[in-house]
Amino acid sequence: MSDVAMLKRLKASADWVGSLVSLLLAERCPEAVAGLPGGLRMMAVDATVVAPPGPKRDYFMVHTVFDLSRLQLCSVEVTDRHEAERLSRGAKPGELRIADRAYARATDLARAVAAGADFLVRAPSNYPRLLDSEGQVLDRLALCREADQKRVLDRSVQVQDGKSKLAVAARVVIFPLPPEAAEKARRAARRLAAKASYAPSQAGIEMAGYLVLLTSLAPDDWPPERLASTYRLRWQIELAFKRMKSLVGLEDLRAKDPDLARLWINTALLAALLAEDDLPALDPEAPDSLPLAA
């Protein structure tokens, strides 16, 4: 068989390997395939850096969408470092897009909504801009302190881009972390600031002790506690990336072709799941993260 023929067969097998991953995950956690209100499909959006040998400035970005409803990696796009992470990448009607702080940009949230999707993202301490019903900028720290008094804060806001002034309607939901977890998060924020050689603000350090979520979901079907538990499902893809890098060498990726990249990542995920059976001592990150197949 020629090299070209082998390459064509490999490129055509990405979905087949992905189906093996889906079946294995579904066997381990069948409750995760249950539907959501309104028939929404949970889609975890994330990206990871893969750097080939040589200068680290030449790294690639592997952008992925993981279908938490089907337990299947359904979209992978490999780009150079200039391509930004986007929540709206490939967004479709009927999806709930779940992502971390890197995706909390007003213009991107608006694109996701325009595509017919909903969003649930964690917000950093300093962006995006939040406006009240009268168009006044809300003090993020004051909202966090109000959440301390109420145990949880759930408020309708407008999320606005500072440059274009484009705004999208949302809810901001703020949970104070337990004291021990809050202090741990604040220590991590200080370490990150020291590593990046900048002086963090006191407000930023204080707000590190809160979980701040932005969502387009309606409060009737999605009370705050349900939003928090749903957001934690995003850790499936985070743990998949970490284990693929540490156990099965995801960082050895050399493919730029999207089909080959999907094949590599699906194969790495399958290998990580199989390796998990032989490494029972591996503990998932506590307390809020989930096992790879949970």
Coordinates of C-alpha atoms in Angstrom, one line a residue:
M1 CA 0.0 0.0 0.0
S2 CA 1.4 3.4 -0.9
D3 CA 1.9 6.2 1.5
V4 CA -0.8 8.2 -0.2
A5 CA -3.3 5.4 0.1
M6 CA -2.5 4.9 3.8
L7 CA -2.9 8.6 4.4
K8 CA -6.3 8.6 2.7
R9 CA -7.5 5.7 4.9
L10 CA -6.2 7.4 8.0
K11 CA -8.0 10.7 7.2
A12 CA -11.3 8.8 6.6
S13 CA -11.1 6.9 9.9
A14 CA -11.4 9.9 12.3
D15 CA -15.1 9.6 12.8
W16 CA -14.8 5.8 13.3
V17 CA -12.2 6.2 16.1
G18 CA -14.4 9.0 17.5
S19 CA -17.4 6.6 17.6
L20 CA -15.3 4.1 19.6
V21 CA -14.5 6.9 22.1
S22 CA -18.2 7.8 22.3
L23 CA -19.3 4.1 22.9
L24 CA -16.7 3.7 25.6
L25 CA -17.6 6.9 27.4
A26 CA -21.4 6.1 27.1
E27 CA -20.8 2.6 28.8
R28 CA -19.1 4.3 31.7
C29 CA -21.5 7.2 32.2
P30 CA -24.9 6.6 30.5
E31 CA -26.6 9.3 32.5
A32 CA -24.5 12.0 30.7
V33 CA -26.4 11.4 27.5
A34 CA -29.7 12.5 29.0
G35 CA -31.3 15.5 27.3
L36 CA -31.5 19.0 28.6
P37 CA -34.6 21.3 28.8
G38 CA -35.6 22.4 25.4
G39 CA -33.6 19.7 23.7
L40 CA -30.3 21.6 24.1
R41 CA -27.1 19.8 23.4
M42 CA -24.2 20.6 25.7
M43 CA -21.1 21.6 23.8
A44 CA -17.8 22.2 25.7
V45 CA -15.6 24.5 23.7
D46 CA -11.9 24.7 24.5
A47 CA -8.4 24.9 22.9
T48 CA -5.0 23.7 23.7
V49 CA -1.5 24.6 22.6
V50 CA 0.6 22.0 20.7
A51 CA 4.1 23.1 20.0
P52 CA 6.3 21.1 17.5
P53 CA 10.0 21.0 18.0
G54 CA 11.7 24.3 17.5
P55 CA 10.9 27.8 18.5
K56 CA 8.0 28.0 20.9
R57 CA 6.6 31.0 19.0
D58 CA 5.6 28.6 16.2
Y59 CA 3.0 26.7 18.2
F60 CA -0.3 25.5 16.9
M61 CA -3.8 25.9 18.4
V62 CA -6.1 22.9 18.5
H63 CA -9.6 24.2 18.8
T64 CA -12.2 21.6 19.8
V65 CA -15.9 21.2 20.5
F66 CA -16.8 18.3 22.7
D67 CA -20.4 17.2 22.6
L68 CA -21.2 16.4 26.3
S69 CA -24.7 15.2 25.3
R70 CA -23.3 12.4 23.1
L71 CA -19.9 12.2 24.9
Q72 CA -18.1 12.7 21.6
L73 CA -15.4 15.0 20.3
C74 CA -17.2 16.4 17.3
S75 CA -15.1 19.2 16.0
V76 CA -11.3 19.9 15.8
E77 CA -9.6 22.7 14.0
V78 CA -5.9 23.2 13.9
T79 CA -4.7 26.8 13.3
D80 CA -1.5 28.8 13.9
R81 CA -1.1 30.9 16.9
H82 CA -2.7 34.0 15.3
E83 CA -6.2 32.4 15.3
A84 CA -8.1 33.4 18.4
E85 CA -10.2 31.1 20.6
R86 CA -13.9 31.7 19.7
L87 CA -17.0 30.4 21.5
S88 CA -19.0 30.9 18.3
R89 CA -16.8 28.6 16.2
G90 CA -19.2 26.4 14.3
A91 CA -22.1 27.2 16.6
K92 CA -25.5 25.8 15.6
P93 CA -29.1 26.3 16.8
G94 CA -30.1 24.2 19.8
E95 CA -26.6 24.1 21.4
L96 CA -25.5 25.2 24.8
R97 CA -21.9 26.3 24.5
I98 CA -19.9 26.0 27.7
A99 CA -16.4 27.5 28.0
D100 CA -13.9 29.1 30.4
R101 CA -12.8 32.7 30.9
A102 CA -10.9 33.0 27.7
Y103 CA -14.2 32.9 25.8
A104 CA -16.1 35.6 27.7
R105 CA -16.0 38.3 25.0
A106 CA -19.1 40.2 24.3
T107 CA -18.7 40.1 20.4
D108 CA -18.2 36.4 20.4
L109 CA -21.2 35.8 22.8
A110 CA -23.3 37.9 20.5
R111 CA -22.2 35.8 17.5
A112 CA -23.1 32.6 19.3
V113 CA -26.6 33.9 20.1
A114 CA -27.0 35.1 16.5
A115 CA -26.2 31.5 15.4
G116 CA -29.1 30.3 17.5
A117 CA -27.0 28.9 20.4
D118 CA -27.0 29.6 24.1
F119 CA -23.9 30.2 26.2
L120 CA -22.6 29.5 29.7
V121 CA -19.1 30.9 30.3
R122 CA -17.0 31.9 33.3
A123 CA -16.2 35.6 33.5
P124 CA -12.8 37.0 34.5
S125 CA -12.5 39.8 37.1
N126 CA -11.8 42.6 34.6
Y127 CA -13.9 41.8 31.5
P128 CA -16.3 41.9 29.8
R129 CA -18.1 45.1 30.7
L130 CA -21.5 44.6 32.5
L131 CA -24.3 47.1 32.3
D132 CA -27.5 47.4 34.3
S133 CA -31.0 48.0 32.8
E134 CA -30.2 51.8 32.5
G135 CA -26.9 51.3 30.7
Q136 CA -24.7 52.1 33.6
V137 CA -21.5 50.1 34.2
L138 CA -21.8 47.7 37.1
D139 CA -19.1 47.4 39.7
R140 CA -17.9 43.8 39.6
L141 CA -16.5 43.8 43.1
A142 CA -19.7 45.3 44.5
L143 CA -21.7 42.5 42.8
C144 CA -19.4 39.9 44.4
R145 CA -19.7 41.4 47.8
E146 CA -23.5 41.4 47.4
A147 CA -23.3 37.7 46.5
D148 CA -21.6 37.2 49.8
Q149 CA -24.6 38.6 51.6
K150 CA -27.1 36.7 49.6
R151 CA -25.1 33.4 49.1
V152 CA -25.7 33.7 45.4
L153 CA -26.4 36.6 43.1
D154 CA -28.5 36.2 39.9
R155 CA -29.1 39.4 37.9
S156 CA -30.0 40.4 34.3
V157 CA -27.3 42.5 32.6
Q158 CA -26.1 43.6 29.3
V159 CA -22.6 42.3 28.3
Q160 CA -20.9 45.1 26.3
D161 CA -17.8 45.2 24.1
G162 CA -15.7 48.2 25.2
K163 CA -14.7 49.2 21.7
S164 CA -17.6 48.5 19.4
K165 CA -20.2 49.0 22.1
L166 CA -22.0 45.9 20.9
A167 CA -24.1 44.4 23.7
V168 CA -25.8 41.1 24.3
A169 CA -28.4 40.3 27.0
A170 CA -27.3 37.8 29.7
R171 CA -27.5 36.9 33.3
V172 CA -24.6 37.2 35.7
V173 CA -24.7 34.6 38.4
I174 CA -22.1 34.8 41.2
F175 CA -21.2 32.2 43.8
P176 CA -18.9 32.8 46.7
L177 CA -16.4 29.9 47.0
P178 CA -16.1 28.1 50.3
P179 CA -13.4 29.9 52.5
E180 CA -10.7 27.3 51.9
A181 CA -11.3 27.1 48.1
A182 CA -11.5 30.9 47.9
E183 CA -8.1 31.3 49.7
K184 CA -6.6 28.7 47.4
A185 CA -7.9 30.6 44.3
R186 CA -6.4 33.8 45.6
R187 CA -3.0 32.2 46.2
A188 CA -3.1 30.9 42.7
A189 CA -4.0 34.4 41.4
R190 CA -1.0 35.9 43.2
R191 CA 1.3 33.2 41.9
L192 CA 0.1 33.8 38.4
A193 CA 0.7 37.5 38.7
A194 CA 4.2 37.0 40.1
K195 CA 5.0 34.6 37.2
A196 CA 3.8 37.2 34.7
S197 CA 5.7 40.0 36.5
Y198 CA 2.8 42.3 37.3
A199 CA 1.2 43.6 40.5
P200 CA -2.3 42.3 40.9
S201 CA -5.0 44.7 42.1
Q202 CA -6.5 44.1 45.5
A203 CA -10.0 43.9 43.8
G204 CA -8.7 41.3 41.4
I205 CA -7.4 39.2 44.2
E206 CA -10.6 39.5 46.2
M207 CA -12.7 38.5 43.2
A208 CA -10.6 35.4 42.6
G209 CA -12.6 33.9 45.5
Y210 CA -15.9 33.9 43.5
L211 CA -17.3 31.9 40.6
V212 CA -18.8 34.4 38.1
L213 CA -20.9 32.9 35.3
L214 CA -22.5 34.6 32.3
T215 CA -25.4 32.9 30.5
S216 CA -28.1 33.5 28.1
L217 CA -30.3 30.7 29.6
A218 CA -33.6 31.6 31.2
P219 CA -33.9 31.5 35.0
D220 CA -37.1 29.4 35.0
D221 CA -35.4 26.2 33.7
W222 CA -31.9 27.1 34.8
P223 CA -31.6 28.2 38.4
P224 CA -28.1 29.1 39.7
E225 CA -27.3 25.7 41.3
R226 CA -28.1 24.0 38.0
L227 CA -25.8 26.4 36.1
A228 CA -22.9 25.7 38.5
S229 CA -23.2 21.9 38.1
T230 CA -23.6 22.2 34.4
Y231 CA -20.5 24.4 34.1
R232 CA -18.5 21.8 35.9
L233 CA -19.1 19.3 33.2
R234 CA -16.7 21.4 31.1
W235 CA -13.9 19.7 33.0
Q236 CA -14.4 16.6 30.9
I237 CA -12.6 18.2 28.1
E238 CA -10.0 19.9 30.4
L239 CA -9.1 16.5 31.9
A240 CA -9.1 14.9 28.5
F241 CA -6.4 17.4 27.3
K242 CA -4.3 17.0 30.5
R243 CA -4.3 13.3 30.3
M244 CA -3.8 13.1 26.6
K245 CA -0.7 15.3 27.1
S246 CA 0.7 13.4 30.1
L247 CA -0.2 9.8 29.2
V248 CA -0.5 9.5 25.5
G249 CA 1.6 12.3 24.0
L250 CA -1.0 14.7 22.4
E251 CA 1.9 17.2 22.1
D252 CA 3.5 14.9 19.5
L253 CA 0.8 16.2 17.1
R254 CA 2.3 16.9 13.6
A255 CA -0.9 17.0 11.5
K256 CA -2.2 20.3 10.1
D257 CA -5.0 18.6 8.1
P258 CA -8.3 18.9 10.2
D259 CA -9.2 15.2 9.5
L260 CA -5.8 14.0 10.6
A261 CA -5.9 16.2 13.6
R262 CA -9.3 14.8 14.6
L263 CA -8.0 11.3 14.1
W264 CA -5.0 12.0 16.3
I265 CA -7.0 13.5 19.1
N266 CA -9.7 10.9 19.0
T267 CA -7.0 8.2 19.1
A268 CA -5.3 9.9 22.0
L269 CA -8.6 10.2 23.9
L270 CA -9.3 6.5 23.3
A271 CA -5.8 5.6 24.5
A272 CA -6.2 7.8 27.6
L273 CA -9.5 6.0 28.5
L274 CA -7.9 2.6 28.1
A275 CA -4.9 3.7 30.1
E276 CA -7.2 4.9 32.9
D277 CA -8.3 1.2 33.4
D278 CA -4.7 0.3 34.2
L279 CA -3.9 3.3 36.3
P280 CA -6.6 3.4 39.0
A281 CA -4.4 5.5 41.3
L282 CA -4.7 8.6 39.1
D283 CA -6.8 11.0 41.0
P284 CA -8.9 13.6 39.2
E285 CA -8.5 17.2 40.3
A286 CA -10.5 17.8 43.5
P287 CA -12.9 19.0 44.5
D288 CA -14.9 20.2 41.5
S289 CA -13.5 18.4 38.6
L290 CA -14.8 15.1 37.3
P291 CA -13.2 11.9 36.2
L292 CA -12.6 11.7 32.5
A293 CA -15.7 9.5 31.9
A294 CA -18.0 11.3 34.4

